[in-house]
Tab-separated table of C-alpha atoms in Angstrom:
chain	number	residue	atom	x	y	z
J	73	ARG	CA	22.457	1.066	-15.777
J	74	VAL	CA	25.839	1.149	-17.536
J	75	PRO	CA	28.227	-1.657	-16.495
J	76	GLY	CA	31.253	-0.661	-14.440
J	77	ARG	CA	34.864	-0.548	-15.554
J	78	ASP	CA	35.279	-4.335	-15.409
J	79	GLY	CA	32.218	-4.738	-17.615
J	80	TRP	CA	33.658	-2.327	-20.201
J	81	ARG	CA	36.956	-4.214	-20.161
J	82	GLN	CA	35.202	-7.539	-20.698
J	83	LEU	CA	33.198	-6.097	-23.571
J	84	ALA	CA	36.375	-4.590	-25.049
J	85	ALA	CA	38.265	-7.897	-24.661
J	86	ARG	CA	35.520	-9.744	-26.582
J	87	HIS	CA	35.640	-7.042	-29.264
J	88	LEU	CA	39.427	-7.471	-29.526
J	89	GLU	CA	39.108	-11.248	-29.802
J	90	ARG	CA	36.587	-10.863	-32.627
J	91	ALA	CA	39.146	-8.580	-34.332
J	92	GLY	CA	41.751	-11.375	-34.123
J	93	TYR	CA	43.633	-10.347	-30.974
J	94	ARG	CA	44.762	-12.963	-28.464
J	95	ILE	CA	44.282	-11.673	-24.911
J	96	LEU	CA	47.266	-12.376	-22.678
J	97	GLN	CA	46.233	-10.524	-19.537
J	98	ASN	CA	43.693	-8.081	-18.170
J	99	ASN	CA	44.259	-5.491	-15.444
J	100	PHE	CA	48.046	-5.625	-15.172
J	101	ARG	CA	49.062	-3.440	-12.229
J	102	ALA	CA	52.498	-1.968	-11.681
J	103	LYS	CA	53.771	0.751	-9.414
J	104	GLY	CA	52.460	4.000	-10.813
J	105	GLY	CA	50.198	2.563	-13.498
J	106	GLU	CA	47.814	-0.032	-14.806
J	107	LEU	CA	47.246	-1.674	-18.181
J	108	ASP	CA	43.680	-2.607	-19.067
J	109	VAL	CA	44.399	-5.290	-21.681
J	110	ILE	CA	47.614	-6.877	-22.921
J	111	ALA	CA	47.160	-8.780	-26.158
J	112	LEU	CA	48.831	-10.079	-29.276
J	113	ASP	CA	47.671	-8.811	-32.646
J	114	GLY	CA	49.485	-11.077	-35.032
J	115	ARG	CA	53.144	-10.759	-34.028
J	116	ALA	CA	52.678	-7.346	-32.394
J	117	LEU	CA	52.170	-6.682	-28.720
J	118	ALA	CA	49.109	-4.487	-28.205
J	119	ILE	CA	48.785	-2.593	-24.952
J	120	VAL	CA	45.158	-1.559	-24.911
J	121	GLU	CA	43.506	1.196	-22.894
J	122	VAL	CA	39.718	0.890	-22.534
J	123	ARG	CA	37.777	4.147	-22.230
J	124	TYR	CA	34.037	4.593	-21.746
J	125	ARG	CA	31.986	7.627	-22.709
J	126	ALA	CA	28.187	7.768	-22.748
J	127	ASP	CA	28.503	10.019	-25.807
J	128	ASP	CA	31.236	11.864	-27.685
J	129	ARG	CA	30.004	15.364	-26.870
J	130	PHE	CA	33.342	16.174	-25.211
J	131	GLY	CA	35.474	13.986	-27.475
J	132	GLY	CA	35.710	10.237	-27.671
J	133	GLY	CA	37.392	7.988	-25.167
J	134	ALA	CA	40.785	8.349	-26.834
J	135	ALA	CA	40.582	12.119	-26.432
J	136	SER	CA	40.277	11.615	-22.677
J	137	ILE	CA	43.750	10.081	-22.380
J	138	THR	CA	45.767	12.925	-20.932
J	139	PRO	CA	49.560	13.224	-21.126
J	140	ALA	CA	49.707	12.162	-17.449
J	141	LYS	CA	47.623	9.042	-18.208
J	142	ARG	CA	49.902	8.234	-21.157
J	143	ARG	CA	52.936	8.468	-18.866
J	144	ARG	CA	51.300	6.047	-16.411
J	145	ILE	CA	50.510	3.621	-19.249
J	146	VAL	CA	54.076	3.863	-20.582
J	147	ASN	CA	55.535	3.337	-17.093
J	148	ALA	CA	53.335	0.288	-16.496
J	149	SER	CA	54.312	-1.017	-19.956
J	150	ARG	CA	57.985	-0.709	-19.097
J	151	ALA	CA	57.372	-2.628	-15.870
J	152	LEU	CA	55.539	-5.340	-17.816
J	153	LEU	CA	58.313	-5.660	-20.397
J	154	ALA	CA	60.978	-5.782	-17.681
J	155	THR	CA	59.288	-8.887	-16.253
J	156	GLN	CA	58.400	-10.491	-19.604
J	157	PRO	CA	61.520	-10.700	-21.806
J	158	VAL	CA	59.661	-12.662	-24.506
J	159	LEU	CA	57.142	-9.828	-24.887
J	160	ALA	CA	59.929	-7.229	-24.793
J	161	LYS	CA	61.274	-8.646	-28.079
J	162	LEU	CA	58.025	-7.984	-29.954
J	163	PRO	CA	57.094	-4.798	-31.769
J	164	ALA	CA	54.630	-3.010	-29.525
J	165	ARG	CA	51.964	-0.368	-29.878
J	166	PHE	CA	49.319	1.370	-27.815
J	167	ASP	CA	45.729	0.809	-28.880
J	168	VAL	CA	42.479	2.177	-27.476
J	169	VAL	CA	39.037	0.625	-27.387
J	170	GLU	CA	36.384	3.296	-27.028
J	171	VAL	CA	33.192	1.978	-25.458
J	172	THR	CA	30.215	4.277	-26.034
J	173	GLY	CA	26.484	4.403	-25.698
J	174	PRO	CA	23.738	3.572	-23.249
J	175	ALA	CA	23.807	0.360	-21.192
J	176	ASP	CA	21.453	-1.486	-23.538
J	177	ALA	CA	23.390	-0.573	-26.695
J	178	LEU	CA	27.105	-0.360	-25.895
J	179	ALA	CA	29.402	-0.208	-28.904
J	180	CYS	CA	33.171	-0.642	-29.228
J	181	HIS	CA	35.526	1.157	-31.558
J	182	LEU	CA	39.135	-0.012	-31.869
J	183	ILE	CA	41.879	2.511	-32.596
J	184	ARG	CA	45.149	0.756	-33.451
J	185	GLY	CA	48.255	2.810	-32.717
J	186	ALA	CA	46.221	5.445	-30.883
J	187	PHE	CA	49.318	7.024	-29.376
J	188	SER	CA	53.035	6.448	-29.145
J	189	LEU	CA	55.880	7.171	-26.749
């Protein structure tokens, strides 16, 4: 059985930490949107979307981020930055962690700068 969304996020957060990211917050919720992972990658703010696909037959996880989903991520990011002036001063980017595979062999793939405003 494949772990649920929280399991994918935890796996993705560990993957990010191994890549040198410092996790600031998981599951930030704002009116109209949600951010899976907020992290620092060096001096950059990384807003990370976690997407799971059992396989990439219909495109990877990043391909599943629709324009409407991007708008929700951007709106939630604006809400985050409005409440966190220290973070608002940092260069920011949108990353994606694609989680793929069967439950016993999940793999993560990090895409830095997966999309922009």
